[in-house]
mmCIF file of C-alpha atoms in Angstrom:
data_model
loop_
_atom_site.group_PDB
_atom_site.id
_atom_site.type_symbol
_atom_site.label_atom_id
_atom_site.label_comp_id
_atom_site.label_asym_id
_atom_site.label_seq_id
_atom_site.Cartn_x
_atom_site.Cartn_y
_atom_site.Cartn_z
ATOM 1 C CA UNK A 1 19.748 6.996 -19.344
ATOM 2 C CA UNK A 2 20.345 3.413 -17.786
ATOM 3 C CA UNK A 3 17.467 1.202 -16.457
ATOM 4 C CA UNK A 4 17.731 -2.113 -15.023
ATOM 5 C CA UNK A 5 14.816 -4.765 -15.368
ATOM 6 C CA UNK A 6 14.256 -8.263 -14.305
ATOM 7 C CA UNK A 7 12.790 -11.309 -16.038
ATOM 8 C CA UNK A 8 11.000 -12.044 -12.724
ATOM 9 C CA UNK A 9 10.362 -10.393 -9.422
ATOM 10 C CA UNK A 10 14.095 -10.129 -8.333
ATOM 11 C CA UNK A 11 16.635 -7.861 -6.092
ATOM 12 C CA UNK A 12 19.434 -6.218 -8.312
ATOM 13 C CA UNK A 13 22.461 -8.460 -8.229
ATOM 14 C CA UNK A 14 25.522 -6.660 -6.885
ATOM 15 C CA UNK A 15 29.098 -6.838 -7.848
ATOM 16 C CA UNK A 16 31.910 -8.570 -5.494
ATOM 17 C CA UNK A 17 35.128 -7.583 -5.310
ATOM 18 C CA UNK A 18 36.667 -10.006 -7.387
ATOM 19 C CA UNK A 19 34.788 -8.756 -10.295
ATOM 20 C CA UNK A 20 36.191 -4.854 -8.727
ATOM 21 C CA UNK A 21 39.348 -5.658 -8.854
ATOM 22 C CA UNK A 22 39.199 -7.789 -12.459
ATOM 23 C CA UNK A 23 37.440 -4.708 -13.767
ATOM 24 C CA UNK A 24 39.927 -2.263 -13.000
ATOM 25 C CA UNK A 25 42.110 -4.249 -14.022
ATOM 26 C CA UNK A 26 41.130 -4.730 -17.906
ATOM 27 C CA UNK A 27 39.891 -1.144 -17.941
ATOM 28 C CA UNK A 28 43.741 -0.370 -17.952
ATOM 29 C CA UNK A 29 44.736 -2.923 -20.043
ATOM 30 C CA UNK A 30 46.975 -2.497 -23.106
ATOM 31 C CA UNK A 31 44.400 -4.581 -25.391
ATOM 32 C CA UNK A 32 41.886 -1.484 -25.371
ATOM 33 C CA UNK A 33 42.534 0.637 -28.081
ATOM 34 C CA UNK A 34 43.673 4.508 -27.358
ATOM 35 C CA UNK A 35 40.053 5.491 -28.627
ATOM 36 C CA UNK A 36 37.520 3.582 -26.665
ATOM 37 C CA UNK A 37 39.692 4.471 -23.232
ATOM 38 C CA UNK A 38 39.729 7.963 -24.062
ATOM 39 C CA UNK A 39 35.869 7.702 -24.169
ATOM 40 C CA UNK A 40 36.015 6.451 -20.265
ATOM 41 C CA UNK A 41 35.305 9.927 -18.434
ATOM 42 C CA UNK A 42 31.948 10.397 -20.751
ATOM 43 C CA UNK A 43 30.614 6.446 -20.385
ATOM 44 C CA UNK A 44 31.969 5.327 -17.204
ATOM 45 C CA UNK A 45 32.322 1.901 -17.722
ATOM 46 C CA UNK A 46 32.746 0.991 -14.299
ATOM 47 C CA UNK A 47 30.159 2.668 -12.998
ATOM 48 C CA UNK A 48 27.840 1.684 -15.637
ATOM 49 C CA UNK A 49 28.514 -1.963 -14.765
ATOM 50 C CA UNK A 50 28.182 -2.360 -11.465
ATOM 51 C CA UNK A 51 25.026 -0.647 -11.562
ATOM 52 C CA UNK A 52 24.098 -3.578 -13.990
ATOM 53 C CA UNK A 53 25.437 -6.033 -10.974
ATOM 54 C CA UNK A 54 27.655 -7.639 -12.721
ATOM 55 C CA UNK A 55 29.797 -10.201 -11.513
ATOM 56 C CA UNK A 56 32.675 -11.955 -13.287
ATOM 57 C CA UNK A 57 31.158 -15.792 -13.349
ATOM 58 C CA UNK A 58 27.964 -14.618 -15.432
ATOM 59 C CA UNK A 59 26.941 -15.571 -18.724
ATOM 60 C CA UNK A 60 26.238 -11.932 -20.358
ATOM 61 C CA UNK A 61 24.556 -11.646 -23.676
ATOM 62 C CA UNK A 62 25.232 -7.939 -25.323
ATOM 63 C CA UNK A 63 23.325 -7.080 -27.655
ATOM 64 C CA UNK A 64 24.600 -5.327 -30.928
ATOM 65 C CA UNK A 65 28.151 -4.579 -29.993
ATOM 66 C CA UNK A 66 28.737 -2.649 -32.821
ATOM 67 C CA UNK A 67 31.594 -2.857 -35.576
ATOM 68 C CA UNK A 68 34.075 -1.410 -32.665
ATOM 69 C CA UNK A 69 33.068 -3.820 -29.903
ATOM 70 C CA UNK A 70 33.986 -1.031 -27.300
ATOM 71 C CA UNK A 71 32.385 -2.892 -24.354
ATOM 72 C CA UNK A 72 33.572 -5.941 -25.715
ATOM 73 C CA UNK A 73 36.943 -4.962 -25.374
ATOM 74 C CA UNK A 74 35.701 -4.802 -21.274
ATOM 75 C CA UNK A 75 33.172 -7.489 -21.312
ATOM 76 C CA UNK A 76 35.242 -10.340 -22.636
ATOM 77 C CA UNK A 77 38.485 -10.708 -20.502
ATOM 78 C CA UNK A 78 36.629 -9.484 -17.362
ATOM 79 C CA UNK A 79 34.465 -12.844 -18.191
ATOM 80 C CA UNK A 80 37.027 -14.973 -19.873
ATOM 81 C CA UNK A 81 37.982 -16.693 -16.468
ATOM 82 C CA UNK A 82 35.021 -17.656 -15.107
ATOM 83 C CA UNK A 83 32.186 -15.994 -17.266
ATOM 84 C CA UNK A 84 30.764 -16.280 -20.481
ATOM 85 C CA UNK A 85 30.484 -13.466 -22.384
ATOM 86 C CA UNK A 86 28.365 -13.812 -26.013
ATOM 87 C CA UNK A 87 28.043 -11.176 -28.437
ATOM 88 C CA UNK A 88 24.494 -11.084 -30.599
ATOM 89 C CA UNK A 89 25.337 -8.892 -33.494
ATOM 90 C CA UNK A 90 23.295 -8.190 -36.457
ATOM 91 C CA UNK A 91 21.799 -11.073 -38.722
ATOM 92 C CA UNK A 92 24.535 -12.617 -40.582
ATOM 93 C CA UNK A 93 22.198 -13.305 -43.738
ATOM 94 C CA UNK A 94 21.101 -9.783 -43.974
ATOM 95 C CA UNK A 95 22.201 -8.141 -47.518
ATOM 96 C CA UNK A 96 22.303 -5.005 -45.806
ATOM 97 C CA UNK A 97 26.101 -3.713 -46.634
ATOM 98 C CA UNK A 98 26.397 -1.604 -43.398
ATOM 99 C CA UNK A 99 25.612 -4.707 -41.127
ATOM 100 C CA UNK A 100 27.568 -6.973 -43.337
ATOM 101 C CA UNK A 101 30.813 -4.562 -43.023
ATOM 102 C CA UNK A 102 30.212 -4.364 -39.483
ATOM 103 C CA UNK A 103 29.821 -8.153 -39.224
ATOM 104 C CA UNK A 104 33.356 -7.976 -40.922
ATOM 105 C CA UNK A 105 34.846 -4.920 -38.868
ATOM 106 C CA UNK A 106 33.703 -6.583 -35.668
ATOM 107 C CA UNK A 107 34.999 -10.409 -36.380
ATOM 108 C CA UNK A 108 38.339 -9.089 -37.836
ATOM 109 C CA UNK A 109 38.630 -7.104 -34.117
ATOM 110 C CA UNK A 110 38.053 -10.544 -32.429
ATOM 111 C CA UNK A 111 40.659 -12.730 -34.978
ATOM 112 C CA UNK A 112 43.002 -9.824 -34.137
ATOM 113 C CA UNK A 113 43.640 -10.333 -30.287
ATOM 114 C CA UNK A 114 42.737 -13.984 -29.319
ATOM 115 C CA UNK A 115 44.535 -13.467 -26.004
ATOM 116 C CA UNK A 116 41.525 -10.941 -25.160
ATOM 117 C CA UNK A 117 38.755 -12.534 -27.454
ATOM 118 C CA UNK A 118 39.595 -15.630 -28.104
ATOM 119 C CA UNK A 119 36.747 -17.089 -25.838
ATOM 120 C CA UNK A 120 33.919 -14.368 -27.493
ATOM 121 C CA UNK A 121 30.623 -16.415 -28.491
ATOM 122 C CA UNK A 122 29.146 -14.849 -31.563
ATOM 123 C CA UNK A 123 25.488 -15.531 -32.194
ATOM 124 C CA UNK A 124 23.113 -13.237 -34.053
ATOM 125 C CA UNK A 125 19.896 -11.246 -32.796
ATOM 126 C CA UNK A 126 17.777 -9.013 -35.144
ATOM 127 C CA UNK A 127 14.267 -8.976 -36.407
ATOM 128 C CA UNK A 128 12.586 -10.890 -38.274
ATOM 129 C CA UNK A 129 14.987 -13.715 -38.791
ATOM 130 C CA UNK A 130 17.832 -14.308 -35.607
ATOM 131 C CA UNK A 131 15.492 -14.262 -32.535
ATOM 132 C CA UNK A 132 16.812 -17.107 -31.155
ATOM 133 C CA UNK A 133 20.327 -16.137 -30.274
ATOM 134 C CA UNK A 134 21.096 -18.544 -27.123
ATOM 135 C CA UNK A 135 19.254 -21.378 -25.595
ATOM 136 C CA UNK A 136 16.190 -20.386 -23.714
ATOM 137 C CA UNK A 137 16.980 -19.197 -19.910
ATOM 138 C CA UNK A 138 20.982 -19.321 -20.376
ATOM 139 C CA UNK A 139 21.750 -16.138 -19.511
ATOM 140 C CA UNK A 140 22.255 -13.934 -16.184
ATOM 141 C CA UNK A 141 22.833 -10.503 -17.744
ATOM 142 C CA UNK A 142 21.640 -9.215 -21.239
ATOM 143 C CA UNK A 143 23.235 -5.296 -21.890
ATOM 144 C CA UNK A 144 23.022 -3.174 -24.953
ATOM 145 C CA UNK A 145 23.865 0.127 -24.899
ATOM 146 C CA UNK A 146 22.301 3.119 -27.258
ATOM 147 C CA UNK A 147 20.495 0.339 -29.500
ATOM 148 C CA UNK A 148 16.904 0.366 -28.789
ATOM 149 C CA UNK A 149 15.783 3.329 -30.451
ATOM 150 C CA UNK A 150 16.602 1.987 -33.532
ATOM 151 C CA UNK A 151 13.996 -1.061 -32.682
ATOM 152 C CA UNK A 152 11.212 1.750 -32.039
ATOM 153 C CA UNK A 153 11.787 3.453 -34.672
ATOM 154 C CA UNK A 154 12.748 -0.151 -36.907
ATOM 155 C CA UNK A 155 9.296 -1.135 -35.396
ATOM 156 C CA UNK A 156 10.840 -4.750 -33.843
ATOM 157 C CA UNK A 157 11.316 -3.421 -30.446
ATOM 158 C CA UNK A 158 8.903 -6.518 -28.752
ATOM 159 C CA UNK A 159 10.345 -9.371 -31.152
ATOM 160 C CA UNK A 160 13.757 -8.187 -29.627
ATOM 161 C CA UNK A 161 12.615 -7.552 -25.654
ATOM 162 C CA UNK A 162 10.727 -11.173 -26.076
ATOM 163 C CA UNK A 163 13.869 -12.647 -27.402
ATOM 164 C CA UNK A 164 15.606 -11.583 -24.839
ATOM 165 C CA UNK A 165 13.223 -12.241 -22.090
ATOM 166 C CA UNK A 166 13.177 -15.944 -23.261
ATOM 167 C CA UNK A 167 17.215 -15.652 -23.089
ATOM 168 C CA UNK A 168 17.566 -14.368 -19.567
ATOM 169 C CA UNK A 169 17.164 -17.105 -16.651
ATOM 170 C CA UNK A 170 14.110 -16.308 -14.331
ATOM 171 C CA UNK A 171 15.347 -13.716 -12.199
ATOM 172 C CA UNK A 172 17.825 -12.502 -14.293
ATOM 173 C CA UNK A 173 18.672 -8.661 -15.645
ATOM 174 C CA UNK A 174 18.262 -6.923 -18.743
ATOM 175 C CA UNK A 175 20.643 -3.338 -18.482
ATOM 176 C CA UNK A 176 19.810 -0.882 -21.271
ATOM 177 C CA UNK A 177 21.414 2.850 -22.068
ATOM 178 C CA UNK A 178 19.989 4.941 -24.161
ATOM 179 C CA UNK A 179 20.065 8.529 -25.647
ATOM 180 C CA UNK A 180 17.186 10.406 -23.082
ATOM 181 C CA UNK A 181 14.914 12.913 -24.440
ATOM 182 C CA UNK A 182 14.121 15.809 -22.939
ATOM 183 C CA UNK A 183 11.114 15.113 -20.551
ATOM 184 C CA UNK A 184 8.965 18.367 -21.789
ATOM 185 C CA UNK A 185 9.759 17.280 -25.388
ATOM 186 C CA UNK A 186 6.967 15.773 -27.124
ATOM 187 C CA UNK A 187 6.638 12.239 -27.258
ATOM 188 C CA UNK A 188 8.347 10.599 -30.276
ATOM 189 C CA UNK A 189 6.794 7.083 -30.255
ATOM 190 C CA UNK A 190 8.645 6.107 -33.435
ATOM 191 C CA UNK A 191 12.353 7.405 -32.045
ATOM 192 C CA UNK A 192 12.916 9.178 -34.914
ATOM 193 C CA UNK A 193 15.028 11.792 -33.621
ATOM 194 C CA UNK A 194 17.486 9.009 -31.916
ATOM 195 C CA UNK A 195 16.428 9.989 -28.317
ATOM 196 C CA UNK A 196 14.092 7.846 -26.400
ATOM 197 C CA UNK A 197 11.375 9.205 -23.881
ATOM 198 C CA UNK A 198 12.585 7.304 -20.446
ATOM 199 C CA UNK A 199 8.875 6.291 -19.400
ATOM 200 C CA UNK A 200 7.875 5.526 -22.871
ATOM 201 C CA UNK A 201 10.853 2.797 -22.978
ATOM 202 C CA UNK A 202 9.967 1.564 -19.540
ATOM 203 C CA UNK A 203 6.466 1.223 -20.088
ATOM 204 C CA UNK A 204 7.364 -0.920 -23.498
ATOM 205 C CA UNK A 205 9.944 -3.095 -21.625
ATOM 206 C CA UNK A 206 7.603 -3.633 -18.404
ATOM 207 C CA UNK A 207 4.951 -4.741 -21.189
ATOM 208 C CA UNK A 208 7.078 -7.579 -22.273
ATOM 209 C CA UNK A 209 6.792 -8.873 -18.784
ATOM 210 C CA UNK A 210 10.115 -7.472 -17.247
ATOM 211 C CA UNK A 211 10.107 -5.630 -13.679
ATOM 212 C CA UNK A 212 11.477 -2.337 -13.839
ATOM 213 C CA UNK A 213 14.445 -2.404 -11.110
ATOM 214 C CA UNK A 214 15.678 1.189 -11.330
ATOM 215 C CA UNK A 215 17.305 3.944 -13.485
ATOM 216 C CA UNK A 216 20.660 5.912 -12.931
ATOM 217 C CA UNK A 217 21.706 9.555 -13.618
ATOM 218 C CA UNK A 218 25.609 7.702 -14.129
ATOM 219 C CA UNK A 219 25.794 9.015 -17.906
ATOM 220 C CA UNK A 220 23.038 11.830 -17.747
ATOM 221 C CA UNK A 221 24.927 14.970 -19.913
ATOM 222 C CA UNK A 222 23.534 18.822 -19.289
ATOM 223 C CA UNK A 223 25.603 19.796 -21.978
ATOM 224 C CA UNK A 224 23.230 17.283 -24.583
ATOM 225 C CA UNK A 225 21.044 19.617 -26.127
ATOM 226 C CA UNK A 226 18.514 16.616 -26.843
ATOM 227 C CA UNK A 227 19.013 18.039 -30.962
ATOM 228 C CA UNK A 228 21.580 16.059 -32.491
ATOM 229 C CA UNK A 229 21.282 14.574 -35.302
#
């Protein structure tokens, strides 16, 4: 499932083709690891992005990249021209050994390649603590992909969509993937099972003042039994 909402009444941005031709570009470049480009033909990057609108002069603020920074390897030389592109990970002050080890895993990526990263802007966003990850109204484009079910579930889903709200400029986009449930299943209001009910996370996001813009089938799976663990 991707949505698209906006911090104020807005039209979707749409992509030019500079940005089309930067994009394919990195998305066959040598920096990306053998891994993450495999994984292409189930996330569709490309696709996924320029539903999103974005262009290559933004500032974009992802949220949780993750220890593998697999749309960081996309997101930061498509931006590193004329962009910004700042990565809010996981509260550096947290004991937590999984997010410090991540913390680790993902900086060690970034010292690795400085050609690629070298111009990455790490900042922190996670409840309670990091809510203020950028200046308020900096940003053009905040993205995270398959992280808000674990703020349902981790109950700090509207400290994180307020945070971000006060990052975006007014007018500007929040994009969000998720694991779908099935739309017969039962309502899980806590997330528990990983998947999200689509109109249960749009109705939370519109509450934190965002417009809903749209949805997209781009990385809906009929083979995703709606089960895993």
């Amino acid at each position: 499932c991707l949505a698209a909402f906006a911090a104020a009444a807005s039209n979707p941005p749409a992509s030019d083709a500079a940005t089309l031709a930067t994009l394919d570009k990195v998305l066959a470049g040598n920096h990306r690891s053998d891994a993450n480009r495999a994984r292409d033909k189930y996330r569709h990057p490309k696709e996924t992005l320029l539903f999103f609108g974005l262009r290559d002069n933004m500032t974009v603020l992802e949220v949780w990249p993750g220890a593998s920074g697999w749309w960081t390897e996309i997101l930061a030389p498509l931006l590193g021209a004329h962009g910004r592109y700042i990565a809010a990970g996981w509260d550096p002050k947290s004991e937590n050994k999984y997010v410090q080890d991540g913390l680790k895993a993902f900086q060690a990526k970034l010292d690795a390649d400085p050609a690629s990263f070298g111009k990455v802007e790490v900042t922190a966003l996670q409840a309670p603590n990091a809510l203020n990850p950028v200046p308020a109204g900096s940003v053009d484009l905040v993205l995270t992909f398959r992280n808000f079910h674990n703020w349902i579930a981790g109950g700090s889903a509207e400290a994180m969509l307020k945070a971000m709200y006060d990052a975006l400029k007014p007018g500007g986009i929040l994009g969000i993937e998720d694991h779908r449930a099935a739309p017969t299943a039962p309502i899980d209001s806590q997330a528990q099972s990983g998947y999200v009910n689509e109109q249960l996370t749009i109705e939370l996001i519109k509450k934190a003042v965002f417009e809903f813009l749209g949805s997209s089938e781009i990385n809906a799976n009929p083979k995703d039994t709606k089960d895993y663990e």
